[in-house]
Short mmCIF file of C-alpha atoms in Angstrom, two decimals:
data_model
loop_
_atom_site.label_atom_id
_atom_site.label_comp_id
_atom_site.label_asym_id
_atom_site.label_seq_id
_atom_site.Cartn_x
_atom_site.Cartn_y
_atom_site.Cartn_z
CA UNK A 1 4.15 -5.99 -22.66
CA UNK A 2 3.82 -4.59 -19.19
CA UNK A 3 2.26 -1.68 -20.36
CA UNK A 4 -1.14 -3.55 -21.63
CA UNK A 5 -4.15 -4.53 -19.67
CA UNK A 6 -3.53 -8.31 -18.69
CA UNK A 7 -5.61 -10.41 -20.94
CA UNK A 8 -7.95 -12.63 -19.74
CA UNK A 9 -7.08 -16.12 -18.71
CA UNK A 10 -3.62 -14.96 -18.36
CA UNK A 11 -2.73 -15.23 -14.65
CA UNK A 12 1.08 -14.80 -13.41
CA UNK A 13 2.83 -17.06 -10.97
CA UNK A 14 3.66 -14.77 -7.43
CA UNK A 15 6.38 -13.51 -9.31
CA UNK A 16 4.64 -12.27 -12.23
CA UNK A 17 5.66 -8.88 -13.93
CA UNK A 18 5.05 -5.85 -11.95
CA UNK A 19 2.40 -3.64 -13.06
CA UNK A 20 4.16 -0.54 -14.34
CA UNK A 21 1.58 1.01 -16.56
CA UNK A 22 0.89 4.62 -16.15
CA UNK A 23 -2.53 5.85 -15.02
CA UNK A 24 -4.52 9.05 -14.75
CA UNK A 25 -2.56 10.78 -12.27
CA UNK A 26 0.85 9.21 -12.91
CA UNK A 27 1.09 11.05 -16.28
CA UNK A 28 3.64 13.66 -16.75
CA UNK A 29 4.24 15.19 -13.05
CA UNK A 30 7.02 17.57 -11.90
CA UNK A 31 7.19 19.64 -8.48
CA UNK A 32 7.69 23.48 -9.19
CA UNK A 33 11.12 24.72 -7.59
CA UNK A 34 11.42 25.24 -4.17
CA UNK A 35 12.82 29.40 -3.10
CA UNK A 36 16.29 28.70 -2.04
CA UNK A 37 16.88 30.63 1.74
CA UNK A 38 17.15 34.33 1.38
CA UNK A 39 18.21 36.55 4.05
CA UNK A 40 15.22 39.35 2.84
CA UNK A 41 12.26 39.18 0.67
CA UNK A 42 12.03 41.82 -2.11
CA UNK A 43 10.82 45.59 -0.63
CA UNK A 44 12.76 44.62 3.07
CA UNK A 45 15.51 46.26 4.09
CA UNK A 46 18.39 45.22 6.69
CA UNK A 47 20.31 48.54 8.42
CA UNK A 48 23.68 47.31 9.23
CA UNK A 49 25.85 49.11 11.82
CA UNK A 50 29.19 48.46 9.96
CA UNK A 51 31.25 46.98 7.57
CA UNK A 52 32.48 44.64 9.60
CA UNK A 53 28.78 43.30 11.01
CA UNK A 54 28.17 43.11 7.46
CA UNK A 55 30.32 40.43 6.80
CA UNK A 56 29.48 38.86 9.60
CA UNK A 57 26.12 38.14 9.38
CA UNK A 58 26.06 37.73 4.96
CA UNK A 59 28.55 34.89 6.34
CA UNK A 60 26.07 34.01 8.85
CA UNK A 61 23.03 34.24 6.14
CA UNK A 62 25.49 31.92 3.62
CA UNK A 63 26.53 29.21 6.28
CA UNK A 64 22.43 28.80 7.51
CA UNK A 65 21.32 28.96 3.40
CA UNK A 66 23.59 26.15 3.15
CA UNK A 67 22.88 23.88 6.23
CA UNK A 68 19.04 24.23 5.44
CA UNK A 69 19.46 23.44 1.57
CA UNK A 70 21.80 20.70 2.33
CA UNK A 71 19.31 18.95 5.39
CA UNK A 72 15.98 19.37 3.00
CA UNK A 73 17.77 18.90 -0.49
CA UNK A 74 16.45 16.12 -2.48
CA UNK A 75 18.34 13.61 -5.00
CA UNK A 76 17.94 12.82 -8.24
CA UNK A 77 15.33 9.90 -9.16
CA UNK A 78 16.53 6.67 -10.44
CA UNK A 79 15.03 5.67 -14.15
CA UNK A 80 11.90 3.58 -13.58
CA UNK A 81 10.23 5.11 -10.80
CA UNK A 82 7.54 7.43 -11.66
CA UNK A 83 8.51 10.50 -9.96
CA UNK A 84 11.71 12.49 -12.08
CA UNK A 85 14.06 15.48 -11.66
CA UNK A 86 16.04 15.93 -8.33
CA UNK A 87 12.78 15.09 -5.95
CA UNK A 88 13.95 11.61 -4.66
CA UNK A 89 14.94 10.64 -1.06
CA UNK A 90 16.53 7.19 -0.82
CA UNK A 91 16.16 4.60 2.66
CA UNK A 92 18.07 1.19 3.69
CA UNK A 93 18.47 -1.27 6.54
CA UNK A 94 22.26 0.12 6.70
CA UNK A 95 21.10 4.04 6.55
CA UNK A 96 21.37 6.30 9.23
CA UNK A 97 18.74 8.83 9.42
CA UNK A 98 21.23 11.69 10.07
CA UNK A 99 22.52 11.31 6.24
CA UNK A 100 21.23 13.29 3.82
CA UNK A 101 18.88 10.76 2.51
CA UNK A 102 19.76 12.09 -1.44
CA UNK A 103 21.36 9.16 -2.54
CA UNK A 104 21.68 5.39 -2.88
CA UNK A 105 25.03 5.74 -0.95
CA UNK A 106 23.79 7.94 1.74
CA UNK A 107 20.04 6.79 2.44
CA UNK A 108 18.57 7.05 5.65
CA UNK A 109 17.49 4.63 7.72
CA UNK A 110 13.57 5.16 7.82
CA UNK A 111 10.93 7.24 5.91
CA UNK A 112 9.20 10.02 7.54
CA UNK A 113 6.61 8.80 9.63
CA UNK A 114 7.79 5.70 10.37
CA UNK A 115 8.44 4.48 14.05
CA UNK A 116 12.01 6.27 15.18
CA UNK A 117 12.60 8.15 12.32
CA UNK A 118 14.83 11.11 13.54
CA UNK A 119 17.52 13.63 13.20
CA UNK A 120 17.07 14.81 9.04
CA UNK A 121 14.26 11.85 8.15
CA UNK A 122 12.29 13.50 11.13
CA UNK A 123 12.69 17.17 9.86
CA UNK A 124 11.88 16.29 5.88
CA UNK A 125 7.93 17.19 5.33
CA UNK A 126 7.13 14.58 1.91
CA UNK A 127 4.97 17.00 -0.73
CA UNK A 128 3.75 16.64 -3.89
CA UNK A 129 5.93 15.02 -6.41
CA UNK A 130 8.83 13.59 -4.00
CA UNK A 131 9.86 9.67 -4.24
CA UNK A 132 10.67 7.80 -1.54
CA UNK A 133 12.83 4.67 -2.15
CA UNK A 134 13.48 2.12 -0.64
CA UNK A 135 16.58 -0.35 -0.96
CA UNK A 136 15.08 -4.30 -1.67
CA UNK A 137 15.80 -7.01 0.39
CA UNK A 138 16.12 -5.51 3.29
CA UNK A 139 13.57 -5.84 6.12
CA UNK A 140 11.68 -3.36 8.81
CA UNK A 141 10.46 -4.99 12.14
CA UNK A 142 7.38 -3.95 14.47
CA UNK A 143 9.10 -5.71 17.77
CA UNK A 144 12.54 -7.47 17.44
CA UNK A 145 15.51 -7.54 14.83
CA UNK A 146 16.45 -3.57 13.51
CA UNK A 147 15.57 -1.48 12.10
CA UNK A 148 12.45 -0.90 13.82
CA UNK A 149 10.68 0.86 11.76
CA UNK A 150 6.67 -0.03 12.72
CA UNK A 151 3.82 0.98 12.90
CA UNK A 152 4.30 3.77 10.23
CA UNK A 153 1.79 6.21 10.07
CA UNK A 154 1.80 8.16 6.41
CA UNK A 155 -0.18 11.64 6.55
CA UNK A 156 1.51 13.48 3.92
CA UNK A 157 -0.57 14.22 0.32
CA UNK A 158 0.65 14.48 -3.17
CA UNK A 159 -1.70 16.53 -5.92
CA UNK A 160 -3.24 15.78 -8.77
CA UNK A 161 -0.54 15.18 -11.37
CA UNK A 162 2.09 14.87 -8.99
CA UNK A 163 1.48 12.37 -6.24
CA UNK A 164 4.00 11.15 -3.52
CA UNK A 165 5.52 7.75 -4.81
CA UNK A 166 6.83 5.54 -1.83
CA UNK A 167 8.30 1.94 -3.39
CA UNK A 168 11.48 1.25 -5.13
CA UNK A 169 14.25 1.13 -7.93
CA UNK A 170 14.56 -2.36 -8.85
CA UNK A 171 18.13 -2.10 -9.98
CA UNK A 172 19.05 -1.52 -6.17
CA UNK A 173 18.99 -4.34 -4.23
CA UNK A 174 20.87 -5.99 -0.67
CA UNK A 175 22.08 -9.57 -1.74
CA UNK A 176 22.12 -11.32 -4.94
CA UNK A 177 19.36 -10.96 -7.03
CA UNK A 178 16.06 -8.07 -6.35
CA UNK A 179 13.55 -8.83 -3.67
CA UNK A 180 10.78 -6.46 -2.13
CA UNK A 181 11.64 -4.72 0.82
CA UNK A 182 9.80 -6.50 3.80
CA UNK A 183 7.75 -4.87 6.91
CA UNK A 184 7.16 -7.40 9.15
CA UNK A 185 4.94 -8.01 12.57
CA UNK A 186 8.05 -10.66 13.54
CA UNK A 187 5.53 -13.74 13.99
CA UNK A 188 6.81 -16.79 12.27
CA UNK A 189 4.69 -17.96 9.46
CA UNK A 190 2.20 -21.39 10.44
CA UNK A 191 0.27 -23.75 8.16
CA UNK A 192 -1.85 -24.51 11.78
CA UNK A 193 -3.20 -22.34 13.88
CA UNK A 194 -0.79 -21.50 16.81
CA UNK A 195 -0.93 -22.15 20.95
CA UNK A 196 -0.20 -17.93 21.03
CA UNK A 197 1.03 -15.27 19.02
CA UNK A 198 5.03 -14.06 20.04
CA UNK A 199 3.43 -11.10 19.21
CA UNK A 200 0.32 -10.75 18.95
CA UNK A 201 -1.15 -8.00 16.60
CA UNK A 202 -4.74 -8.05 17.82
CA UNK A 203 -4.72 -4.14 19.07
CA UNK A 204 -1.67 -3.23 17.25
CA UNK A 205 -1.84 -0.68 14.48
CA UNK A 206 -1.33 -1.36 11.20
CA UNK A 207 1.67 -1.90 9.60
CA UNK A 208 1.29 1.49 7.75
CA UNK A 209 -1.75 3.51 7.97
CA UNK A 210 -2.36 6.21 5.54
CA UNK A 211 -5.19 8.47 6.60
CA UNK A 212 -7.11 10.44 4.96
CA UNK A 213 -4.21 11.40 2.48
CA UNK A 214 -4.61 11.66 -1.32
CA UNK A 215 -2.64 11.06 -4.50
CA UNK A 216 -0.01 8.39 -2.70
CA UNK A 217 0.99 5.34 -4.34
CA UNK A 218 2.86 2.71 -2.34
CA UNK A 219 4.27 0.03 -4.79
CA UNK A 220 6.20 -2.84 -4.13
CA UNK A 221 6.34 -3.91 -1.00
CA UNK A 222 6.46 -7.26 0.49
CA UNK A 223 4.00 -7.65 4.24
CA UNK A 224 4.44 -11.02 6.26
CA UNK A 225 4.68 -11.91 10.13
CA UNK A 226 0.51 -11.15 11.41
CA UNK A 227 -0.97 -12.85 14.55
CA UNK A 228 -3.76 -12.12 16.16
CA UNK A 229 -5.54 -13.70 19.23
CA UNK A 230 -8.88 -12.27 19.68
CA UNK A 231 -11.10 -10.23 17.33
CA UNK A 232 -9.45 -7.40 16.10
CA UNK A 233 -10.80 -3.57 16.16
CA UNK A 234 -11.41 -2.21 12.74
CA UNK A 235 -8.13 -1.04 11.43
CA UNK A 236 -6.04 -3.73 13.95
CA UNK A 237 -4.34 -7.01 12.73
CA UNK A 238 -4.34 -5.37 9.26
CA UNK A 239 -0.86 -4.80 7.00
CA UNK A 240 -2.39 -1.60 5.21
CA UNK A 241 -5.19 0.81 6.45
CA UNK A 242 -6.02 3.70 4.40
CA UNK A 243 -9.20 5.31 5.17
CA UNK A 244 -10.82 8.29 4.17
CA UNK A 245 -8.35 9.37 1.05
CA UNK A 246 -9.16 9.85 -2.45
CA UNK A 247 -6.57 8.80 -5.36
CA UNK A 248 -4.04 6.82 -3.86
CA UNK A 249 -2.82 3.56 -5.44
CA UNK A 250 -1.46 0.16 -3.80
CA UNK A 251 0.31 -1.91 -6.68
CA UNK A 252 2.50 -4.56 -6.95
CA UNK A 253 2.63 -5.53 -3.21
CA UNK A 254 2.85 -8.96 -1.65
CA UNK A 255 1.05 -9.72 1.20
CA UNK A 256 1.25 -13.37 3.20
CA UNK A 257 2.49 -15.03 6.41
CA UNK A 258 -0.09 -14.62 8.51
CA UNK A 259 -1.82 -16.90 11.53
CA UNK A 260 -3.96 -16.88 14.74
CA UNK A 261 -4.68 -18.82 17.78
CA UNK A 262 -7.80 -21.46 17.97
CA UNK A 263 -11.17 -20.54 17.69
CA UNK A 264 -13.06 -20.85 20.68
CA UNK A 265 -16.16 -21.14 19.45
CA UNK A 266 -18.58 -20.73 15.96
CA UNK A 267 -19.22 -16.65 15.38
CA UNK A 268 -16.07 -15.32 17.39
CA UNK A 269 -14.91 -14.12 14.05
CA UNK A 270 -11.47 -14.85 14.87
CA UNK A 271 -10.70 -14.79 11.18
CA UNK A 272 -11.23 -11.15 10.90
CA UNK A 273 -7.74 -9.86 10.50
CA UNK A 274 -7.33 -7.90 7.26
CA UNK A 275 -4.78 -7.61 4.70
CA UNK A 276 -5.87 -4.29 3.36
CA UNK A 277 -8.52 -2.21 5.29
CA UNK A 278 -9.89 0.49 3.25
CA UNK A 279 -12.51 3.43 3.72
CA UNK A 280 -16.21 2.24 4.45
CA UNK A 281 -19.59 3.77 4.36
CA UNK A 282 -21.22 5.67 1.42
CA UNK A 283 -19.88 8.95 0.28
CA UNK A 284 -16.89 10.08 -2.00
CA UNK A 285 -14.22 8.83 0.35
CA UNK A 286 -11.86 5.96 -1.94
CA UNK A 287 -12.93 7.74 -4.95
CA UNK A 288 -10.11 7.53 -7.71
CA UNK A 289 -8.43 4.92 -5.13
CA UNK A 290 -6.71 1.75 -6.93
CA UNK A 291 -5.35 -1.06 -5.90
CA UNK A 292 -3.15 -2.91 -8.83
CA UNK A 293 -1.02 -6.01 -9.28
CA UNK A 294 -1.20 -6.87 -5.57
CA UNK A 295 -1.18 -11.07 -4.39
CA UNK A 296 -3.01 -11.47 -1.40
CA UNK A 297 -1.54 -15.15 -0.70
CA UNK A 298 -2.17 -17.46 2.13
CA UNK A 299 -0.26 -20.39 1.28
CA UNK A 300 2.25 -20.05 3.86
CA UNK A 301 -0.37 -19.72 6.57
CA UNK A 302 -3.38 -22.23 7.02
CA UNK A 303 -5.38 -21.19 4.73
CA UNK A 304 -8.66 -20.72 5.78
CA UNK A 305 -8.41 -17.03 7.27
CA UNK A 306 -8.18 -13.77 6.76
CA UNK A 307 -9.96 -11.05 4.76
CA UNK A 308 -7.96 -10.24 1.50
CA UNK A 309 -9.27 -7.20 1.08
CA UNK A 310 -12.33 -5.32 3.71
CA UNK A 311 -13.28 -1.89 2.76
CA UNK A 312 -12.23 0.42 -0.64
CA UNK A 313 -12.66 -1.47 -4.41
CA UNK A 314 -13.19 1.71 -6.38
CA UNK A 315 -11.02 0.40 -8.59
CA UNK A 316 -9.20 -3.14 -8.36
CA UNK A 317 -7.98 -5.10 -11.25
CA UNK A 318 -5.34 -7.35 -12.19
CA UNK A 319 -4.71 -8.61 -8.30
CA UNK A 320 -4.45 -12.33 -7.69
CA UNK A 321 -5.77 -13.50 -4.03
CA UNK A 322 -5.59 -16.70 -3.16
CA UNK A 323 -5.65 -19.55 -0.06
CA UNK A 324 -7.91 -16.89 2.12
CA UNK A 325 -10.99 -17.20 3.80
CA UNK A 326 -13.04 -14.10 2.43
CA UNK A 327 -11.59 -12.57 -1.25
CA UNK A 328 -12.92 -9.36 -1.09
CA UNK A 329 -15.82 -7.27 0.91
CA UNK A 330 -16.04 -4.06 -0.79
CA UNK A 331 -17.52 -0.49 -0.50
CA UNK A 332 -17.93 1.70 -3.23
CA UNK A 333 -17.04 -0.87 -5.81
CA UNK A 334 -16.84 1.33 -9.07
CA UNK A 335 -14.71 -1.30 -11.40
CA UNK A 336 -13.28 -4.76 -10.73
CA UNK A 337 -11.77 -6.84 -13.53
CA UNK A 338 -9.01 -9.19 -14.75
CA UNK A 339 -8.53 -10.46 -11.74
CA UNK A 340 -7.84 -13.97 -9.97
CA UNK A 341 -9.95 -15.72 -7.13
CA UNK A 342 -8.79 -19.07 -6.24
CA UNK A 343 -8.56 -21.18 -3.16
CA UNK A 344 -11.27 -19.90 -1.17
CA UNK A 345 -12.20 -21.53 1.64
CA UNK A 346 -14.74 -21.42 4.51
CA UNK A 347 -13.37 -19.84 7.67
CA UNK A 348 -12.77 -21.46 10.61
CA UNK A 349 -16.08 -20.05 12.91
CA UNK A 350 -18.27 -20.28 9.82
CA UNK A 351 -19.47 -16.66 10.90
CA UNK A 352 -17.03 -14.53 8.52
CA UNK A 353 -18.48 -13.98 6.10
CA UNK A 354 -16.52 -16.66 3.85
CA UNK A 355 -16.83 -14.81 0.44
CA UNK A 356 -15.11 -14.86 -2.83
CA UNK A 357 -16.11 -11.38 -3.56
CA UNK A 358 -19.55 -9.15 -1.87
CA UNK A 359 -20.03 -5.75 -2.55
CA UNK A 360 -21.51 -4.02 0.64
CA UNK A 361 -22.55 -1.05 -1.68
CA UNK A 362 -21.55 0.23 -5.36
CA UNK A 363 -20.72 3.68 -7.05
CA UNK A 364 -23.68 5.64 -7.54
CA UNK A 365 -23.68 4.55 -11.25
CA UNK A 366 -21.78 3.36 -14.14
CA UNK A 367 -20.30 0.02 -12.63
CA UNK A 368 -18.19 -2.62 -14.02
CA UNK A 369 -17.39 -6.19 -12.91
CA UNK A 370 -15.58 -8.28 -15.65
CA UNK A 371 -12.85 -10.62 -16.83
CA UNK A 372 -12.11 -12.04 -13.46
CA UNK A 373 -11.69 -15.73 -13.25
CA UNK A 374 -12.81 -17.38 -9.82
CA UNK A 375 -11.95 -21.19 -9.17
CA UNK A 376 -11.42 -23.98 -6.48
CA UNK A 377 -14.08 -22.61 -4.10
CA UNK A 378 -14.99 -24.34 -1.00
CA UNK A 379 -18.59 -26.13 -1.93
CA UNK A 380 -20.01 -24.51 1.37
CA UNK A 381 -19.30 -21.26 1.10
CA UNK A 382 -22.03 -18.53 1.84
CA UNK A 383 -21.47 -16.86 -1.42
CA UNK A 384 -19.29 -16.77 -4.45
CA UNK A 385 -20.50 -13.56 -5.88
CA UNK A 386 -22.73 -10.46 -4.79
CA UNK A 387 -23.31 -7.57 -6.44
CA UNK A 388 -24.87 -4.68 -5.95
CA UNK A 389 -25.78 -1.64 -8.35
CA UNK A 390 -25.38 1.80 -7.36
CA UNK A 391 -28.61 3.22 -7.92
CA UNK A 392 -32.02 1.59 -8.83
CA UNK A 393 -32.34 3.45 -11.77
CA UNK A 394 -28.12 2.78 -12.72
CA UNK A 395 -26.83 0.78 -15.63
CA UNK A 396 -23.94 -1.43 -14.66
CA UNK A 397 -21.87 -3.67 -16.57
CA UNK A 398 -21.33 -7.53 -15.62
CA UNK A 399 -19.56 -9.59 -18.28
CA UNK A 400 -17.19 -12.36 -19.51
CA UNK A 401 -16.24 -13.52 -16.02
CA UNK A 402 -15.52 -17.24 -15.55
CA UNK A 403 -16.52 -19.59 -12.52
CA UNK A 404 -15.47 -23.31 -12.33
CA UNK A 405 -14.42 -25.61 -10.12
CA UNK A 406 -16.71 -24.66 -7.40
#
């Protein structure tokens, strides 16, 4: 039952169900109707010097009501996706972005905000309760291969109870059989570390960056193809960054394929590339923010690098991360549970870190960490687990978590 809490000791292969249950702000969200064009607002006037000129410009009025409804419309959802009505824009590696974008037969070619979105996708402004959908299987590119489509930079807001949804319809699918739709850096996965990066990600922006938005949830999504040379810059060599927002969800996404070149030397922290970079320092920023059903998977790359997860844990459960060198740093931590830690190894400079799971500082009060299972940790790692509580005079809850193999 996808709809239940996953029970403890019950961990899913990489292709485990999707989490589809709804939460909080999910529940039961519409968009109020949008004013068609009108040619005067109630109480105006328009003097007219004939008949004739009449005609004219009503015609005028009509033809310019229709090209602006028709270039802004939006399409009707697909079942499954948790936006509904006629609030749905649709995008696919064989879109062009001067279709309409209101169907799975004319989507465009990017989403707003991506790199070279134009013509309609560039004049659409996303608001609250709009979809954006994306066809699986096919594939967006930061340097080589098309579409080009990154960096993507995501500054739009949803509301509470009716958020922007940006993932897909699994019943629409290029190929055979569904597959996440991929963004990609282009760098070939490695199980070593490389000579040099084809293209190297070290001051690159981040795959998609959503700042300081609210009520967003990106779902289902598949990020490969990182390499980075030299230390990155916070919010560089990172698949997602989303800082200062409140209420926005990742879920279901997939993130792997990742490498660097050779240390040069112990505390270079050339490990410090990030697969999700999240909002730091105290304060309500990541409040409400969760992060759901996500697998944080090195197994593809040499496994003993990256952060999983640097930044925003108000609220992550149910994730698997795996075959990394630090499992997750956290800020804010308000609730982590039911989740998998396995495979964690020391890094490469011995300086980073190299934790299954720290907390850096906890909601004020009223904090939960529970029913996660951590295994197959490297004997000299710094830490396996450190928590802090919010307050010195808060009551937090740590329970029925399970540690072995360590």
């Amino acid at each position: 039952d996808r709809h239940r809490p996953m029970p403890f000791g019950t961990y899913f292969p990489p292709d485990y169900p999707r989490y589809t249950g709804t939460r909080g702000f999910l529940a039961g969200f519409g968009q109020a109707g949008r004013r068609p064009g009108v040619l005067a607002e109630r109480g105006e006037s328009i003097t007219m010097g004939s008949k004739g000129s009449m005609r004219y410009l009503l015609g005028v009025a009509a033809l310019m009501a229709f090209c602006c409804s028709f270039a802004h419309a939006q399409g009707a959802c697909p079942a499954g996706v948790p936006v509904t009505g006629n609030n749905c824009y649709f995008i696919a590696a064989n879109g062009a972005d001067t279709n309409n974008g209101t169907s799975e037969s004319t989507p465009w070619l990017h989403a707003p905000g991506m790199t070279n979105c134009a013509n309609i996708c560039a004049g659409v402004t996303p608001s609250a309760g709009t979809g954006f959908i994306f066809r699986g299987g096919d594939t967006w590119h930061a340097s080589t291969g098309s579409p080009v489509g990154l960096p993507w930079a995501w500054r739009w807001s949803g509301s509470s109870g009716s958020p922007i949804y940006i993932g897909v319809d699994q019943t629409w699918y290029a190929g055979s059989s569904w597959a996440r739709p991929v963004l990609t850096y282009d760098n070939p996965p490695s199980a070593t570390q490389v000579a040099s990066c084809a293209y190297d990600d070290s001051t690159s922006a981040a795959a998609i960056t959503l700042n300081t938005v609210h009520y967003v949830q990106l779902d289902d999504f598949e990020f490969t193809g990182m390499c980075h040379s030299t230390q990155p810059a916070f919010g560089h060599a990172t698949y997602i960054n989303w800082i200062g927002g409140t209420y926005n969800t990742l879920s279901n996404n997939y993130f792997h394929g990742w490498t660097h070149t050779a240390c040069v030397s112990e505390g270079t922290y050339c490990d410090t590339a990030r697969a999700i970079t999240g909002s730091t320092g105290a304060g309500s920023q990541g409040q409400g923010d969760v992060q759901v059903g996500n697998l944080i998977d090195g197994s593809d790359a040499d496994g003993v690098s990256m952060f999983a997860v640097y930044g925003d844990c108000y609220d992550f459960h149910q994730n698997i991360v795996r075959y990394v060198s630090n499992g997750a740093v956290c800020e804010n931590r308000h609730t982590v549970h039911d989740n998998l830690f396995e495979h964690i190894s020391l890094s490469y400079d011995h300086a980073s870190h190299a934790n299954v799971y720290e907390d850096v500082r906890a909601w004020a009060s009223g904090n939960f960490f529970y029913n996660n299972l951590i295994r197959d940790v490297a004997a000299t790692n710094n830490f396996g687990v450190w928590l802090k509580t919010g307050t010195d005079t808060s009551t937090d809850w740590i329970y029925n978590n399970v540690f072995y193999s360590l």
